Amino acid sequence: MNILDKVQQYRQEQEKLHWEGTLADYLRLLKDRPYLAQSAHSRVYNMIKHKGIEEEDGVKNYSFFKDSLFGLEEPLEKLVEEYFHPAARRLDVRKRILLLMGPVSGGKSTLVSLLKRGLEEYTLTDEGAVYAIKGCPMHEDPLHLIPAHLRKDFEDEYGIRIEGNLSPLNVMRLEEEYDGRIEDVVVERIFFSEDKRSGIGTFSPSDPKSQDIADLTGSIDFSTIAEYGSESDPRAYRFDGELNKANRGLMEFQEMLKCDEKFLWHLLSLTQEGNFKAGRFALISADELIVAHTNESEYRSFISNKKNEALHSRMIVMPVPYNLKVDEEEKIYQKMISESDIKDVHIAPHTLKIAAMFTILTRLKESNQGGISLLKKMHLYNGRQLEGFSDADIQELKKEHSDEGMSGIDPRYVINRISSTIIKKEMRSINALDVLRSLKDGLSSHASISKEDRERYLNYIAVARKEYDEIAKKEVQKAFVYAYEESAKTLMDNYLDNVEAYCNKTKLHDPLTGDEMPSDEKLMRSIEEQIGISENAKKAFREEILIRISAYARKGKKFDYQSHERLREAIQKKLFSDLKDVVKITTSIKTPDEQQLKKMNEVVATLIDEYDYNSTSANDLLRYVGSLLNR
């Protein structure tokens, strides 16, 4: 199916969703589907819940956010359970402006964008369907047609509470077009769309001297006054402000606290009473979720001004900090890169992880508990199990600083530095060292970083570099062992033969001469020392190995290279310690001999085939590890 066919198919599907009828028809729909009359807050909560909720380690994960927001599980759970859920149940929290407060590039705008795109999709479903009075520029709720004196009876019959009054325009239309017969008023299904200004509004502050309040509440259409005779005739008014168009859905206030005061006061009545004033009309009812976002410094400045107390009391402030998990930060970079034109550049394994380590370190705060470095804290937050620390200890660490994650390096800076490295040097492959070098170079030109922070950040780059050194050495070790798998198995069998002879106090036979010989203590100890087995503990370790072999034999299973994790680690380390001279020699001489070159090519092939390197990054890794081993 080509793109035009898909467009046609989508258009046909949209046409099938179209519905139009009278208020009487709509009330019959409500009998079977009372959820159609849900409020704006309820619609947002049900939209999030509709996508699914999973629970992990006592924290709820919402599928609605999972592919776009990373490492914010706890703030998102707080947002949903402390704002959206109670607001959906008509508790008083729905009469508050939702203010997302956090650092730049922390996910606030992404979160709001997700809610807007989600509502657009949700209103296409049966569960999220929205019905409105046809021809109303504010997409008014048809239930506003029910007279006030009958609403209690309506609630008893339908189980639905009606809030809000009919707008001035529809009051006039009811009398003039329908002769007061509410049952004949035409109702249609509508679909939210930010582009079409239906159910979703966005207000962005500009110059206070030139911006008009009409941007929010609509304005008089002077060209129609001669026709209708009065400015107070609702037909002479354009109900096209953002508050009008966002009715039934969501209104985004971008950088809200930068707005002039006259714009903010309109929100007082809207949030508390569910209505606002426009022109020469009675109060206009509006049912919409107002979500705003700002940074911490602007928020602190706002609440310090006593004149803002009334508005501040009508806000629910939800902190949206930076992510503090290395693995989740890596996902943020992967997402940003996938959406850019640099996605075809090869990024060596662990590159983004090392960049993420540096970034997370800049966001963490020193613990008051002794013996917990920022590096250890970073690993604990990322889910690594460290001896002596339980989940309760990690929760205590998180409670130490309420503002942890509200400052530090933002993801955009990292992506900007990666992009700069690629563009300037026209590189088709980058590794962790390239990125760390670029991050370091960029600190001197970062305008918002103080001299003191710059010194700390340089230290964090050094810490991240040390972490990479260890990862690089282990990566090459794994590749060598994989390339010499047979050697590892042979070494394992040799060790096991000697352990069996040692424990059973028997002799070994020389495969060449046939002579008897004692177990090779030097060989066994050279392997056991790789994992810290002491002289006093060697006997117990060897006996435990023999018991494990016997247990496998009784079950008819073969004890092999993968059967004992600690022994496998010891064999790998022993093999690499024997082979690392090959790395040192081959990477330090300009013209390696044929045998050395063959060995290195095998390792390069393993890095490419098994560990996602390309030829350039694999050879760079070997040269770097060689230089580390030669120090």
XYZ file of C-alpha atoms in Angstrom, residues 8-625:
618
model
C -7.327 7.526 1.612
C -7.734 4.670 4.099
C -7.210 7.066 7.020
C -9.792 9.475 5.568
C -12.324 6.661 5.276
C -11.693 5.609 8.866
C -12.224 9.211 10.005
C -15.505 9.406 8.102
C -16.753 6.256 9.858
C -16.220 7.953 13.230
C -18.460 10.893 12.310
C -21.689 11.120 14.325
C -24.450 13.690 14.320
C -27.822 13.725 16.035
C -30.065 15.676 18.346
C -29.659 16.148 22.085
C -32.316 13.462 22.467
C -30.136 11.047 20.456
C -27.091 12.004 22.552
C -28.970 11.313 25.799
C -29.792 7.839 24.503
C -26.054 7.299 23.940
C -25.377 8.382 27.531
C -27.752 5.748 28.866
C -25.433 3.007 27.569
C -22.152 4.936 27.766
C -22.230 7.425 30.658
C -18.426 7.808 30.448
C -18.947 10.000 27.352
C -19.836 12.861 29.708
C -16.477 12.787 31.506
C -14.695 16.003 32.459
C -11.476 17.245 30.857
C -9.420 16.089 33.857
C -11.085 12.688 33.848
C -10.424 12.334 30.132
C -6.688 12.956 30.607
C -6.440 10.478 33.502
C -8.380 7.777 31.633
C -6.229 8.359 28.555
C -3.077 7.636 30.596
C -4.651 4.628 32.323
C -5.966 3.299 28.997
C -2.405 2.660 27.772
C -1.637 0.372 30.721
C 0.132 0.507 34.071
C 2.887 -1.789 35.335
C 4.412 -1.840 38.808
C 8.113 -2.434 39.442
C 9.854 -2.168 42.834
C 6.793 -0.446 44.255
C 6.811 2.286 41.567
C 4.105 2.531 38.901
C 5.282 2.702 35.293
C 2.820 4.211 32.828
C 3.067 2.874 29.283
C 1.757 6.229 28.048
C 5.117 7.866 28.868
C 7.585 4.995 28.496
C 8.950 5.619 24.979
C 9.454 9.362 25.418
C 10.319 10.107 29.055
C 13.109 8.176 30.736
C 14.124 7.883 34.379
C 11.164 9.943 35.634
C 9.026 7.087 36.969
C 8.679 8.531 40.475
C 7.841 12.140 39.433
C 5.347 10.796 36.871
C 3.693 8.545 39.446
C 3.353 11.542 41.752
C 1.890 13.619 38.904
C -0.699 10.988 37.969
C -1.656 9.865 41.477
C -1.562 13.251 43.218
C -3.027 15.420 40.463
C -4.672 13.651 37.517
C -6.349 10.884 39.533
C -7.960 13.043 42.271
C -8.830 15.711 39.670
C -10.588 13.021 37.619
C -12.655 12.192 40.742
C -13.780 15.844 40.932
C -11.776 16.546 44.078
C -10.701 20.111 44.745
C -7.285 19.590 43.140
C -8.949 19.958 39.722
C -9.460 23.627 40.549
C -5.718 24.183 40.447
C -3.331 25.078 37.656
C -0.805 22.304 37.092
C 2.639 23.945 37.099
C 5.538 21.777 35.970
C 8.729 23.163 37.455
C 12.180 21.921 36.581
C 15.509 22.562 34.838
C 15.915 23.174 31.111
C 15.666 20.131 28.859
C 14.336 18.078 31.750
C 11.240 16.824 29.931
C 8.549 19.401 30.824
C 7.725 20.362 27.231
C 7.933 16.741 26.128
C 5.471 15.763 28.848
C 2.946 18.415 27.780
C 3.409 17.507 24.124
C 2.697 13.866 24.995
C -0.545 14.860 26.726
C -1.632 16.915 23.703
C -0.775 14.242 21.136
C -2.327 11.621 23.403
C -5.620 13.527 23.613
C -5.728 13.876 19.836
C -5.456 10.101 19.491
C -7.696 9.305 22.468
C -10.658 11.269 21.082
C -10.560 8.960 18.050
C -11.363 5.989 20.317
C -14.706 4.932 21.728
C -13.496 5.467 25.324
C -12.317 9.019 24.608
C -15.122 10.180 22.299
C -16.201 13.813 22.765
C -19.570 15.257 21.754
C -20.373 18.967 21.433
C -23.129 21.346 20.328
C -22.761 21.638 16.566
C -21.596 25.002 15.291
C -20.316 26.139 18.684
C -16.830 27.699 18.440
C -16.116 26.521 22.007
C -17.253 22.898 21.387
C -19.668 23.297 24.293
C -20.859 20.324 26.337
C -24.424 19.443 25.162
C -25.467 18.821 28.766
C -25.259 22.569 29.426
C -28.623 22.683 27.597
C -30.296 20.929 30.538
C -32.016 23.671 32.603
C -30.616 24.280 36.103
C -33.897 23.290 37.845
C -33.822 19.831 36.168
C -30.191 18.951 36.757
C -30.813 17.170 40.066
C -33.428 14.980 38.362
C -31.003 14.370 35.486
C -28.280 13.266 37.925
C -30.717 10.880 39.644
C -31.700 9.344 36.292
C -28.326 9.251 34.505
C -25.816 9.294 37.382
C -24.067 12.246 35.739
C -23.473 15.582 37.450
C -23.690 18.644 35.209
C -21.385 21.590 35.831
C -21.294 24.849 33.886
C -23.833 27.073 32.156
C -24.793 27.522 28.546
C -22.645 30.114 26.792
C -24.188 33.439 25.666
C -23.923 32.440 22.011
C -25.757 29.140 22.525
C -28.396 30.796 24.723
C -29.228 32.995 21.723
C -29.022 30.117 19.228
C -31.340 27.989 21.371
C -34.033 30.665 21.207
C -33.577 31.810 17.629
C -32.683 28.549 15.808
C -34.499 25.947 17.933
C -37.337 27.979 19.482
C -36.219 26.861 22.958
C -36.597 23.117 22.182
C -33.392 21.723 23.710
C -34.161 18.188 22.513
C -33.810 19.356 18.896
C -30.403 21.013 19.282
C -27.931 19.300 16.946
C -25.001 17.518 18.597
C -21.913 16.181 16.789
C -18.830 14.167 17.635
C -15.659 16.261 17.635
C -11.992 15.359 17.574
C -9.255 17.248 19.383
C -6.561 18.790 17.221
C -3.988 21.405 18.131
C -3.554 22.340 14.458
C -7.316 22.887 14.015
C -7.593 24.556 17.439
C -10.109 22.065 18.705
C -9.906 21.060 22.373
C -6.219 21.987 22.661
C -4.900 25.507 23.158
C -1.384 26.892 23.500
C -0.511 30.321 24.841
C 3.008 31.720 24.656
C 3.912 35.090 26.206
C 5.378 37.839 24.051
C 5.937 41.572 24.504
C 3.476 42.674 27.241
C 3.024 46.027 25.499
C 1.790 44.482 22.258
C 0.122 41.252 23.375
C -3.661 41.519 23.668
C -5.858 39.796 26.239
C -7.989 38.791 23.231
C -5.369 36.104 22.567
C -6.826 34.361 25.609
C -10.514 35.272 25.675
C -11.473 36.207 22.117
C -12.524 39.630 20.812
C -15.267 41.687 19.220
C -15.660 41.356 15.447
C -16.162 44.998 14.550
C -17.116 44.137 10.969
C -20.377 42.561 12.242
C -21.521 45.314 14.636
C -23.418 47.127 11.889
C -25.220 43.879 11.082
C -26.098 42.925 14.666
C -26.361 46.437 16.110
C -24.531 45.945 19.400
C -21.161 44.943 20.793
C -22.994 42.869 23.418
C -24.585 40.645 20.772
C -22.714 37.301 21.071
C -22.841 36.890 17.291
C -20.584 39.945 17.048
C -17.955 38.285 19.208
C -15.196 35.963 18.046
C -14.880 33.139 20.586
C -11.436 32.288 19.245
C -9.113 32.900 22.208
C -6.971 30.066 23.494
C -9.214 29.605 26.547
C -12.220 29.313 24.225
C -10.639 26.810 21.892
C -9.125 24.666 24.684
C -12.568 24.075 26.236
C -13.238 20.363 26.945
C -9.528 19.590 26.668
C -6.135 20.999 27.602
C -4.643 24.477 27.672
C -0.841 24.817 27.679
C 0.620 27.976 29.183
C 4.212 28.154 27.938
C 6.627 29.944 30.289
C 3.619 31.006 32.309
C 5.444 33.095 34.893
C 6.866 35.357 32.173
C 3.330 36.518 31.371
C 2.010 39.950 32.231
C -0.195 39.946 35.347
C -3.382 40.842 33.439
C -3.179 37.501 31.617
C -2.716 35.509 34.805
C -5.679 37.028 36.690
C -8.095 35.504 34.173
C -6.963 32.124 35.439
C -8.157 32.795 38.994
C -11.847 32.569 38.115
C -11.291 29.854 35.509
C -9.519 27.495 37.910
C -11.688 28.085 40.979
C -15.141 28.619 39.456
C -14.749 27.035 36.023
C -15.542 30.217 34.108
C -13.956 33.406 32.735
C -15.095 36.878 31.641
C -15.074 37.982 28.029
C -16.411 41.199 26.549
C -19.859 42.424 27.591
C -21.189 38.970 28.433
C -22.031 36.902 31.442
C -19.331 34.554 32.737
C -18.434 31.880 30.194
C -18.090 28.311 31.496
C -15.021 26.353 30.467
C -13.916 22.839 31.380
C -10.224 22.504 30.694
C -7.020 21.320 32.268
C -4.530 24.182 32.497
C -0.917 23.037 32.477
C 2.003 25.451 32.638
C 5.755 25.065 32.924
C 8.620 27.145 34.223
C 12.124 26.863 35.628
C 13.046 26.978 39.300
C 14.572 30.482 39.380
C 11.483 32.073 37.808
C 9.246 30.151 40.200
C 11.205 31.317 43.258
C 10.979 34.896 42.005
C 7.230 34.497 41.431
C 6.386 33.204 44.928
C 8.555 35.849 46.589
C 6.197 38.527 45.226
C 3.305 38.958 47.703
C 1.001 40.159 44.914
C 1.049 36.633 43.453
C -0.271 34.869 46.581
C -3.814 34.441 45.219
C -2.591 32.812 42.017
C 0.053 30.767 43.813
C -2.623 29.258 46.087
C -4.400 28.035 42.970
C -1.396 26.113 41.689
C -0.223 22.554 42.115
C 3.546 22.585 41.618
C 5.015 19.342 40.311
C 8.835 19.177 40.196
C 10.191 17.566 37.033
C 13.878 16.911 37.829
C 16.557 15.518 35.567
C 16.807 11.760 35.267
C 19.357 10.246 37.695
C 19.835 6.781 36.147
C 22.722 6.137 33.760
C 20.854 3.526 31.694
C 17.840 5.826 31.257
C 20.062 8.784 30.324
C 21.620 6.610 27.633
C 18.115 5.989 26.228
C 17.529 9.758 26.077
C 20.663 10.193 23.931
C 19.704 7.261 21.715
C 16.266 8.790 21.138
C 17.685 12.234 20.352
C 20.260 10.759 17.957
C 17.655 8.587 16.218
C 15.667 11.757 15.460
C 18.698 13.558 13.971
C 20.760 13.380 10.791
C 23.734 11.881 12.653
C 21.998 8.551 13.192
C 24.103 6.975 10.427
C 27.375 7.738 12.244
C 28.791 4.697 14.040
C 28.855 5.242 17.785
C 31.087 2.688 19.504
C 29.613 0.605 22.351
C 29.721 2.273 25.810
C 30.187 5.748 24.294
C 26.780 7.044 25.317
C 26.982 5.221 28.657
C 30.206 7.020 29.560
C 28.696 10.370 28.520
C 25.670 9.526 30.666
C 27.907 8.749 33.658
C 29.486 12.184 33.433
C 26.075 13.854 33.089
C 24.516 12.005 36.048
C 27.511 12.835 38.266
C 26.908 16.558 37.633
C 23.304 16.180 38.843
C 23.949 14.262 42.062
C 24.539 15.808 45.464
C 27.081 14.586 47.999
C 25.621 12.214 50.581
C 25.747 13.071 54.276
C 26.509 9.425 54.988
C 30.169 8.536 55.246
C 31.789 6.252 52.697
C 29.317 6.949 49.890
C 31.028 8.657 46.973
C 29.085 10.183 44.083
C 30.320 7.318 41.891
C 28.929 4.714 44.295
C 25.694 6.697 44.558
C 25.447 6.799 40.768
C 25.781 2.998 40.544
C 23.219 2.462 43.327
C 20.671 4.720 41.623
C 21.259 2.808 38.391
C 20.254 -0.467 40.047
C 23.656 -2.030 40.643
C 23.751 -4.330 43.661
C 26.524 -3.225 46.010
C 27.479 -5.147 49.128
C 26.090 -3.594 52.298
C 23.280 -1.651 50.583
C 19.594 -2.585 50.491
C 16.648 -0.987 48.656
C 15.766 0.796 51.913
C 19.228 2.372 51.994
C 18.782 3.671 48.439
C 15.419 5.217 49.358
C 17.081 6.939 52.311
C 19.743 8.332 49.970
C 17.042 9.737 47.682
C 15.359 11.493 50.618
C 18.543 13.312 51.678
C 18.215 16.099 49.101
C 14.741 17.126 47.935
C 16.258 19.200 45.106
C 18.577 16.494 43.756
C 18.361 16.410 39.980
C 17.209 20.032 39.678
C 20.612 21.179 38.422
C 23.529 19.835 36.401
C 24.321 19.212 32.748
C 21.302 18.840 30.447
C 20.962 16.230 27.644
C 21.015 18.873 24.902
C 24.548 19.888 25.862
C 25.774 16.306 25.438
C 24.082 15.889 22.064
C 25.390 19.291 20.943
C 28.954 18.258 21.815
C 28.581 14.897 20.022
C 27.187 16.679 16.963
C 29.983 19.249 17.069
C 32.621 16.507 17.145
C 31.097 14.721 14.164
C 30.571 17.838 12.041
C 33.922 19.532 12.710
C 36.042 16.440 12.125
C 33.717 14.816 9.567
C 33.962 11.605 11.570
C 31.998 8.517 10.565
C 32.792 6.730 13.823
C 33.155 8.107 17.361
C 34.056 6.514 20.682
C 33.870 7.402 24.378
C 37.197 9.249 24.344
C 36.053 11.491 21.472
C 32.905 12.416 23.401
C 34.667 13.001 26.735
C 37.204 15.208 24.991
C 34.405 17.206 23.339
C 32.477 17.534 26.621
C 35.614 18.852 28.288
C 36.336 21.353 25.500
C 32.772 22.670 25.626
C 32.788 23.493 29.340
C 34.923 26.601 28.845
C 32.340 28.122 26.493
C 29.242 27.100 28.476
C 27.889 30.462 29.613
C 25.740 29.216 32.515
C 28.479 27.196 34.257
C 30.332 28.931 37.079
C 34.076 28.591 37.568
C 33.506 26.423 40.648
C 31.118 24.096 38.792
C 33.541 23.906 35.867
C 36.254 22.572 38.171
C 33.878 19.958 39.574
C 32.747 18.934 36.109
C 36.329 18.487 34.914
C 36.838 16.142 37.841
C 33.715 14.174 36.838
C 35.103 13.804 33.318
C 38.236 12.270 34.860
C 36.050 9.897 36.911
C 34.096 8.888 33.802
C 37.411 8.341 31.960
C 38.569 5.913 34.684
C 35.283 4.048 34.427
C 35.805 3.754 30.679
C 39.357 2.452 31.174
C 37.980 -0.459 33.207
C 35.159 -1.115 30.755
C 37.584 -1.030 27.795
C 39.959 -3.525 29.400
C 37.114 -5.891 30.245
C 35.727 -5.555 26.718
C 39.037 -6.573 25.168
C 39.398 -9.343 27.752
C 35.999 -10.742 26.754
C 36.876 -10.512 23.069
C 40.187 -12.327 23.597
C 38.570 -15.074 25.617
C 35.823 -15.441 23.014
C 38.376 -15.572 20.212
C 40.332 -18.186 22.172
C 37.352 -20.145 23.484
C 39.093 -23.450 22.844
C 42.102 -22.263 24.844
C 39.792 -21.386 27.730
C 38.153 -24.817 27.655
C 41.546 -26.562 27.498
C 42.785 -24.527 30.463
C 39.602 -25.412 32.372
C 39.996 -29.150 31.689
C 43.643 -29.008 32.736
C 42.710 -27.275 35.986
C 39.949 -29.785 36.747
C 42.296 -32.753 36.160
C 44.743 -31.267 38.656
C 41.992 -30.504 41.202
C 40.727 -34.081 41.009
C 44.254 -35.468 41.548
C 44.832 -33.041 44.444
C 41.579 -33.870 46.247
C 41.808 -37.643 45.687
C 45.555 -37.673 46.483
C 46.338 -39.418 43.191
C 48.891 -38.862 40.426
C 48.457 -37.527 36.892
C 49.834 -39.208 33.796
C 52.049 -37.277 31.380
C 50.314 -37.614 27.964
C 53.688 -37.756 26.167
C 55.886 -39.978 28.373
C 53.193 -41.824 30.334
C 55.073 -41.070 33.551
C 53.174 -40.335 36.757
C 53.454 -36.781 38.103
C 51.949 -34.832 41.031
C 49.185 -32.236 40.580
C 50.461 -28.884 39.309
C 50.123 -26.604 42.327
C 51.595 -23.629 40.479
C 48.987 -23.875 37.702
C 46.067 -24.207 40.137
C 47.182 -21.271 42.263
C 47.781 -19.061 39.182
C 44.099 -19.521 38.311
C 42.658 -19.314 41.835
C 44.548 -16.120 42.655
C 42.726 -14.393 39.788
C 39.551 -14.335 41.916
C 41.200 -13.808 45.303
C 41.220 -17.395 46.628
C 43.740 -17.355 49.485
C 46.207 -20.112 50.361
C 44.052 -21.091 53.341
C 40.865 -21.205 51.268
C 42.219 -23.151 48.280
C 41.391 -26.627 49.696
C 37.747 -25.728 50.399
C 37.371 -24.141 46.957
C 38.788 -27.188 45.174
C 36.613 -29.581 47.162
C 33.550 -27.482 46.361
C 34.432 -27.750 42.652
C 34.715 -31.549 42.936
C 31.357 -31.785 44.740
C 29.773 -29.698 41.957
C 31.249 -32.066 39.312
C 29.833 -35.112 41.192
C 26.395 -33.482 41.465
C 26.370 -32.844 37.715
C 27.434 -36.461 37.040
C 24.616 -37.865 39.207
C 22.089 -35.854 37.182
C 23.609 -37.073 33.915
C 24.830 -33.575 33.065
C 28.301 -32.606 31.911
C 30.291 -30.082 33.953
C 31.696 -27.604 31.429
C 33.143 -24.136 30.995
C 29.839 -22.422 31.811
C 28.926 -24.511 34.886
C 30.713 -22.547 37.617
C 30.566 -18.759 37.401
C 33.516 -17.948 39.680
C 35.738 -20.568 38.080
C 34.800 -19.300 34.620
C 35.765 -15.748 35.718
C 39.094 -17.048 37.036
C 39.813 -18.910 33.787
C 38.982 -15.814 31.726
C 41.217 -13.582 33.812
C 44.056 -16.105 33.722
C 43.779 -16.496 29.972
C 43.713 -12.743 29.447
C 46.679 -12.183 31.756
C 48.578 -14.681 29.610
C 47.389 -13.043 26.406
C 47.641 -9.386 27.350
C 51.309 -9.354 26.416
C 50.123 -10.045 22.888
C 48.010 -6.890 23.076
C 50.849 -4.858 24.557
C 53.392 -6.017 22.019
C 51.155 -5.877 18.957
C 49.749 -2.420 19.683
C 53.087 -0.898 20.638
C 55.125 -1.899 17.568
C 54.613 -0.423 14.144
C 55.097 -3.635 12.178
C 53.732 -6.673 14.069
C 54.766 -10.066 12.739
C 52.375 -12.330 10.872
C 51.458 -14.421 13.932
C 50.756 -11.364 16.074
C 48.714 -9.778 13.313
C 46.643 -12.936 12.934
C 45.813 -12.960 16.648
C 44.843 -9.324 16.612
C 42.664 -9.757 13.533
C 40.792 -12.554 15.292
C 40.063 -10.269 18.234
C 39.009 -7.404 15.924
C 36.647 -9.791 14.118
C 35.150 -10.827 17.466
C 34.628 -7.212 18.509
C 32.871 -6.508 15.217
C 30.764 -9.680 15.032
C 29.849 -10.101 18.690
C 30.066 -6.686 20.342
C 28.763 -4.221 17.689
C 32.023 -2.394 16.957
C 33.059 -1.477 13.450
C 36.585 -1.824 12.068
C 37.626 1.706 13.103
C 36.256 1.612 16.646
C 37.534 -1.952 17.256
C 41.096 -1.036 16.266
C 40.853 2.200 18.292
C 39.791 0.166 21.326
C 42.698 -2.269 20.983
C 45.229 0.525 20.591
C 43.840 2.316 23.627
C 43.813 -0.797 25.829
